[in-house]
């Protein structure tokens, strides 16, 4: 695992506080709180036409490359639209067969080429660690541009973790925030990069307890558990949702990541035991929330969508605002937007 990007975090307000976004472990509580606050600020500013035009004029000379060679709907669209909200123009490669990689160009040369034309590279790959390689390459060339990891194999998905934190933070705003909450993560915890990245951010909150609910072969990996132990974050593991359901303040559901199967091992799982439907809703606290990074499979019954505790559609939209906040912070405009003269509520 790399700590690339950490050296770019700086307390000095004139220096951008973020450069590359590769590994969620570089975030601290202050930066998370600031990003959440900024996301809310932007969301409110964007409500008026005047505010939306103000945002669109913040970065009209900047260009972004969306290099997504692994399937994506939400992450691609939310980054694309986050760029457009700020006036950033976008180019994209989504199909590697249309890039010069088919002519044998190396990954490194392709990334360096993107950096010749744009001001930020946002990338998703099937292989783990690629965004970190791209960031290290950028740090070695004369005109580096920031690299944002939009999902690297089954390894990390830092901006999803940020939008998940934003969703938890908003949901618990009237109840003391994320501190002290019991957060369940359920499903394919072994190969799900979202729950891996989110677990890492839990070290920024006090007295959080994690409950990992997974079929034994798909339990949370030892590297994440070691990180939690090192930071004194309490967690338990179980295969029985029923035993823990009434204790949870949040239940983060994930799908089986069957695209990583070698011999159809996902099919051996009885997904009904790791699913939420009306029976589970009846036992969940009235003020608990249900999250899911989407896309969903059968693990959340569509009947749950109408329940006030279903947070995943709001979570999806929160992703766009959080990505606007990330881009503003990378380009050093976070303080300006914070100070902008717009009504606090719109
Ligand atoms: C997730 C991903 O791609 O890791 N989706 C997303 O980015 N919202 C989760 C998943 O695919 O299960």
PDB file of C-alpha atoms in Angstrom, residues 29-197:
ATOM      1  CA  UNK A  29     -10.695  14.619  10.709  1.00  0.00           C
ATOM      2  CA  UNK A  30     -10.247  18.290   9.974  1.00  0.00           C
ATOM      3  CA  UNK A  31     -10.045  17.750   6.231  1.00  0.00           C
ATOM      4  CA  UNK A  32     -13.046  15.399   6.292  1.00  0.00           C
ATOM      5  CA  UNK A  33     -15.110  17.939   8.250  1.00  0.00           C
ATOM      6  CA  UNK A  34     -14.025  20.713   5.873  1.00  0.00           C
ATOM      7  CA  UNK A  35     -14.911  18.648   2.783  1.00  0.00           C
ATOM      8  CA  UNK A  36     -18.343  17.786   4.205  1.00  0.00           C
ATOM      9  CA  UNK A  37     -19.020  21.418   5.047  1.00  0.00           C
ATOM     10  CA  UNK A  38     -17.855  22.528   1.599  1.00  0.00           C
ATOM     11  CA  UNK A  39     -20.034  19.909  -0.133  1.00  0.00           C
ATOM     12  CA  UNK A  40     -23.069  21.249   1.732  1.00  0.00           C
ATOM     13  CA  UNK A  41     -22.116  24.831   0.926  1.00  0.00           C
ATOM     14  CA  UNK A  42     -21.811  24.031  -2.789  1.00  0.00           C
ATOM     15  CA  UNK A  43     -25.070  22.072  -2.789  1.00  0.00           C
ATOM     16  CA  UNK A  44     -26.852  25.127  -1.395  1.00  0.00           C
ATOM     17  CA  UNK A  45     -25.142  27.644  -3.673  1.00  0.00           C
ATOM     18  CA  UNK A  46     -26.084  25.548  -6.726  1.00  0.00           C
ATOM     19  CA  UNK A  47     -29.790  25.854  -5.929  1.00  0.00           C
ATOM     20  CA  UNK A  48     -30.130  29.324  -7.413  1.00  0.00           C
ATOM     21  CA  UNK A  49     -29.351  30.193 -11.026  1.00  0.00           C
ATOM     22  CA  UNK A  50     -27.034  32.921  -9.807  1.00  0.00           C
ATOM     23  CA  UNK A  51     -25.234  30.449  -7.573  1.00  0.00           C
ATOM     24  CA  UNK A  52     -24.981  27.798 -10.296  1.00  0.00           C
ATOM     25  CA  UNK A  53     -23.462  30.369 -12.670  1.00  0.00           C
ATOM     26  CA  UNK A  54     -21.016  31.491  -9.966  1.00  0.00           C
ATOM     27  CA  UNK A  55     -19.840  27.873  -9.568  1.00  0.00           C
ATOM     28  CA  UNK A  56     -19.582  27.400 -13.311  1.00  0.00           C
ATOM     29  CA  UNK A  57     -17.231  30.352 -13.545  1.00  0.00           C
ATOM     30  CA  UNK A  58     -14.800  29.078 -10.931  1.00  0.00           C
ATOM     31  CA  UNK A  59     -12.671  26.767 -13.104  1.00  0.00           C
ATOM     32  CA  UNK A  60     -13.593  27.409 -16.767  1.00  0.00           C
ATOM     33  CA  UNK A  61      -9.967  27.257 -17.939  1.00  0.00           C
ATOM     34  CA  UNK A  62      -9.277  23.860 -16.372  1.00  0.00           C
ATOM     35  CA  UNK A  63      -9.553  20.526 -18.151  1.00  0.00           C
ATOM     36  CA  UNK A  64     -10.006  17.025 -16.767  1.00  0.00           C
ATOM     37  CA  UNK A  65      -9.285  13.586 -18.201  1.00  0.00           C
ATOM     38  CA  UNK A  66     -11.695  10.845 -17.207  1.00  0.00           C
ATOM     39  CA  UNK A  67      -9.798   7.620 -17.807  1.00  0.00           C
ATOM     40  CA  UNK A  68     -12.239   4.874 -16.859  1.00  0.00           C
ATOM     41  CA  UNK A  69     -11.230   1.518 -18.281  1.00  0.00           C
ATOM     42  CA  UNK A  70     -13.386  -0.418 -15.794  1.00  0.00           C
ATOM     43  CA  UNK A  71     -17.191  -0.226 -15.960  1.00  0.00           C
ATOM     44  CA  UNK A  72     -18.764   2.676 -14.108  1.00  0.00           C
ATOM     45  CA  UNK A  73     -22.064   4.505 -14.134  1.00  0.00           C
ATOM     46  CA  UNK A  74     -22.272   6.622 -10.968  1.00  0.00           C
ATOM     47  CA  UNK A  75     -18.632   7.407 -10.347  1.00  0.00           C
ATOM     48  CA  UNK A  76     -18.105   8.419 -13.970  1.00  0.00           C
ATOM     49  CA  UNK A  77     -21.271  10.498 -14.181  1.00  0.00           C
ATOM     50  CA  UNK A  78     -20.809  12.151 -10.814  1.00  0.00           C
ATOM     51  CA  UNK A  79     -17.209  13.159 -11.577  1.00  0.00           C
ATOM     52  CA  UNK A  80     -18.181  14.280 -15.067  1.00  0.00           C
ATOM     53  CA  UNK A  81     -21.023  16.393 -13.722  1.00  0.00           C
ATOM     54  CA  UNK A  82     -18.968  17.657 -10.775  1.00  0.00           C
ATOM     55  CA  UNK A  83     -16.454  18.949 -13.338  1.00  0.00           C
ATOM     56  CA  UNK A  84     -19.212  20.579 -15.377  1.00  0.00           C
ATOM     57  CA  UNK A  85     -20.706  22.239 -12.281  1.00  0.00           C
ATOM     58  CA  UNK A  86     -17.351  24.023 -11.868  1.00  0.00           C
ATOM     59  CA  UNK A  87     -16.918  24.795 -15.573  1.00  0.00           C
ATOM     60  CA  UNK A  88     -14.108  22.237 -15.970  1.00  0.00           C
ATOM     61  CA  UNK A  89     -14.103  20.726 -19.467  1.00  0.00           C
ATOM     62  CA  UNK A  90     -13.740  16.969 -19.732  1.00  0.00           C
ATOM     63  CA  UNK A  91     -12.214  14.404 -22.085  1.00  0.00           C
ATOM     64  CA  UNK A  92     -12.728  10.712 -21.612  1.00  0.00           C
ATOM     65  CA  UNK A  93     -11.383   7.290 -22.467  1.00  0.00           C
ATOM     66  CA  UNK A  94     -13.655   4.491 -21.330  1.00  0.00           C
ATOM     67  CA  UNK A  95     -12.677   1.743 -23.695  1.00  0.00           C
ATOM     68  CA  UNK A  96      -8.970   0.823 -23.708  1.00  0.00           C
ATOM     69  CA  UNK A  97      -9.365  -0.549 -27.249  1.00  0.00           C
ATOM     70  CA  UNK A  98      -9.674   3.073 -28.430  1.00  0.00           C
ATOM     71  CA  UNK A  99      -6.422   4.193 -26.791  1.00  0.00           C
ATOM     72  CA  UNK A 100      -2.845   3.765 -27.969  1.00  0.00           C
ATOM     73  CA  UNK A 101      -2.373   1.090 -25.331  1.00  0.00           C
ATOM     74  CA  UNK A 102      -3.521  -1.331 -28.062  1.00  0.00           C
ATOM     75  CA  UNK A 103      -0.469  -0.231 -30.079  1.00  0.00           C
ATOM     76  CA  UNK A 104       1.672  -1.269 -27.154  1.00  0.00           C
ATOM     77  CA  UNK A 105       2.022   2.110 -25.442  1.00  0.00           C
ATOM     78  CA  UNK A 106       2.836   1.615 -21.780  1.00  0.00           C
ATOM     79  CA  UNK A 107       0.439   2.652 -19.035  1.00  0.00           C
ATOM     80  CA  UNK A 108       3.004   5.203 -17.848  1.00  0.00           C
ATOM     81  CA  UNK A 109       3.371   6.788 -21.290  1.00  0.00           C
ATOM     82  CA  UNK A 110      -0.415   6.992 -21.663  1.00  0.00           C
ATOM     83  CA  UNK A 111      -0.760   8.761 -18.312  1.00  0.00           C
ATOM     84  CA  UNK A 112       2.071  11.142 -19.141  1.00  0.00           C
ATOM     85  CA  UNK A 113       0.330  11.929 -22.424  1.00  0.00           C
ATOM     86  CA  UNK A 114      -2.944  12.747 -20.659  1.00  0.00           C
ATOM     87  CA  UNK A 115      -1.036  15.091 -18.376  1.00  0.00           C
ATOM     88  CA  UNK A 116       0.201  17.031 -21.413  1.00  0.00           C
ATOM     89  CA  UNK A 117      -3.339  18.129 -22.176  1.00  0.00           C
ATOM     90  CA  UNK A 118      -5.258  18.352 -18.923  1.00  0.00           C
ATOM     91  CA  UNK A 119      -5.055  19.692 -15.361  1.00  0.00           C
ATOM     92  CA  UNK A 120      -6.356  16.651 -13.484  1.00  0.00           C
ATOM     93  CA  UNK A 121      -6.556  12.915 -14.252  1.00  0.00           C
ATOM     94  CA  UNK A 122      -9.471  10.995 -12.762  1.00  0.00           C
ATOM     95  CA  UNK A 123      -9.020   7.268 -13.275  1.00  0.00           C
ATOM     96  CA  UNK A 124     -10.593   3.884 -12.631  1.00  0.00           C
ATOM     97  CA  UNK A 125      -8.847   0.643 -13.451  1.00  0.00           C
ATOM     98  CA  UNK A 126      -9.434  -3.038 -13.004  1.00  0.00           C
ATOM     99  CA  UNK A 127      -5.900  -3.470 -11.672  1.00  0.00           C
ATOM    100  CA  UNK A 128      -5.130  -2.448  -8.088  1.00  0.00           C
ATOM    101  CA  UNK A 129      -2.453   0.166  -7.414  1.00  0.00           C
ATOM    102  CA  UNK A 130      -2.537   1.796 -10.860  1.00  0.00           C
ATOM    103  CA  UNK A 131      -3.615   5.228  -9.644  1.00  0.00           C
ATOM    104  CA  UNK A 132      -0.730   5.175  -7.176  1.00  0.00           C
ATOM    105  CA  UNK A 133       1.670   4.355 -10.022  1.00  0.00           C
ATOM    106  CA  UNK A 134       0.229   7.275 -12.026  1.00  0.00           C
ATOM    107  CA  UNK A 135       0.610   9.634  -9.050  1.00  0.00           C
ATOM    108  CA  UNK A 136       4.229   8.606  -8.506  1.00  0.00           C
ATOM    109  CA  UNK A 137       4.912   9.156 -12.191  1.00  0.00           C
ATOM    110  CA  UNK A 138       3.388  12.635 -11.960  1.00  0.00           C
ATOM    111  CA  UNK A 139       5.640  13.453  -9.011  1.00  0.00           C
ATOM    112  CA  UNK A 140       8.669  12.693 -11.173  1.00  0.00           C
ATOM    113  CA  UNK A 141       7.887  14.907 -14.189  1.00  0.00           C
ATOM    114  CA  UNK A 142       8.227  18.685 -14.689  1.00  0.00           C
ATOM    115  CA  UNK A 143       4.511  19.403 -15.076  1.00  0.00           C
ATOM    116  CA  UNK A 144       2.678  17.116 -12.681  1.00  0.00           C
ATOM    117  CA  UNK A 145      -1.116  17.116 -12.548  1.00  0.00           C
ATOM    118  CA  UNK A 146      -3.144  15.658  -9.694  1.00  0.00           C
ATOM    119  CA  UNK A 147      -4.412  12.102 -10.013  1.00  0.00           C
ATOM    120  CA  UNK A 148      -7.709  11.053  -8.441  1.00  0.00           C
ATOM    121  CA  UNK A 149      -8.320   7.364  -7.830  1.00  0.00           C
ATOM    122  CA  UNK A 150     -11.926   6.637  -8.853  1.00  0.00           C
ATOM    123  CA  UNK A 151     -11.584   2.940  -7.986  1.00  0.00           C
ATOM    124  CA  UNK A 152      -8.540   0.702  -8.282  1.00  0.00           C
ATOM    125  CA  UNK A 153      -9.393  -2.981  -8.640  1.00  0.00           C
ATOM    126  CA  UNK A 154     -10.798  -4.461  -5.454  1.00  0.00           C
ATOM    127  CA  UNK A 155      -8.336  -2.359  -3.531  1.00  0.00           C
ATOM    128  CA  UNK A 156      -9.437   1.234  -2.811  1.00  0.00           C
ATOM    129  CA  UNK A 157     -12.132   3.743  -3.740  1.00  0.00           C
ATOM    130  CA  UNK A 158     -11.258   6.853  -1.733  1.00  0.00           C
ATOM    131  CA  UNK A 159     -13.822   9.293  -3.151  1.00  0.00           C
ATOM    132  CA  UNK A 160     -16.620   6.788  -2.533  1.00  0.00           C
ATOM    133  CA  UNK A 161     -15.440   6.669   1.084  1.00  0.00           C
ATOM    134  CA  UNK A 162     -15.610  10.478   1.211  1.00  0.00           C
ATOM    135  CA  UNK A 163     -19.178  10.542  -0.072  1.00  0.00           C
ATOM    136  CA  UNK A 164     -20.088   7.781   2.356  1.00  0.00           C
ATOM    137  CA  UNK A 165     -18.653   9.854   5.208  1.00  0.00           C
ATOM    138  CA  UNK A 166     -20.635  12.842   3.935  1.00  0.00           C
ATOM    139  CA  UNK A 167     -23.820  10.759   3.916  1.00  0.00           C
ATOM    140  CA  UNK A 168     -23.196   9.453   7.448  1.00  0.00           C
ATOM    141  CA  UNK A 169     -22.283  12.937   8.663  1.00  0.00           C
ATOM    142  CA  UNK A 170     -25.454  14.484   7.227  1.00  0.00           C
ATOM    143  CA  UNK A 171     -27.655  11.678   8.486  1.00  0.00           C
ATOM    144  CA  UNK A 172     -26.326  11.947  12.044  1.00  0.00           C
ATOM    145  CA  UNK A 173     -26.065  15.750  12.081  1.00  0.00           C
ATOM    146  CA  UNK A 174     -28.747  16.061  14.773  1.00  0.00           C
ATOM    147  CA  UNK A 175     -27.390  13.129  16.775  1.00  0.00           C
ATOM    148  CA  UNK A 176     -23.802  14.047  17.529  1.00  0.00           C
ATOM    149  CA  UNK A 177     -22.344  13.103  14.155  1.00  0.00           C
ATOM    150  CA  UNK A 178     -20.516   9.890  13.337  1.00  0.00           C
ATOM    151  CA  UNK A 179     -18.731   9.671  16.710  1.00  0.00           C
ATOM    152  CA  UNK A 180     -20.056   6.868  18.906  1.00  0.00           C
ATOM    153  CA  UNK A 181     -22.157   5.204  16.198  1.00  0.00           C
ATOM    154  CA  UNK A 182     -22.436   1.498  15.453  1.00  0.00           C
ATOM    155  CA  UNK A 183     -21.869   0.947  11.745  1.00  0.00           C
ATOM    156  CA  UNK A 184     -22.573  -2.388  10.082  1.00  0.00           C
ATOM    157  CA  UNK A 185     -20.974  -3.318   6.772  1.00  0.00           C
ATOM    158  CA  UNK A 186     -22.505  -6.302   5.023  1.00  0.00           C
ATOM    159  CA  UNK A 187     -21.875  -8.438   1.949  1.00  0.00           C
ATOM    160  CA  UNK A 188     -18.698  -9.112   0.021  1.00  0.00           C
ATOM    161  CA  UNK A 189     -16.309  -7.324   2.362  1.00  0.00           C
ATOM    162  CA  UNK A 190     -13.316  -9.181   0.988  1.00  0.00           C
ATOM    163  CA  UNK A 191     -13.505  -7.828  -2.555  1.00  0.00           C
ATOM    164  CA  UNK A 192     -15.566  -4.682  -2.038  1.00  0.00           C
ATOM    165  CA  UNK A 193     -13.264  -1.668  -2.303  1.00  0.00           C
ATOM    166  CA  UNK A 194     -15.898   0.714  -0.921  1.00  0.00           C
ATOM    167  CA  UNK A 195     -16.079  -0.928   2.505  1.00  0.00           C
ATOM    168  CA  UNK A 196     -12.305  -1.285   2.615  1.00  0.00           C
ATOM    169  CA  UNK A 197     -11.802   2.448   2.002  1.00  0.00           C
TER     170      UNK A 197
END
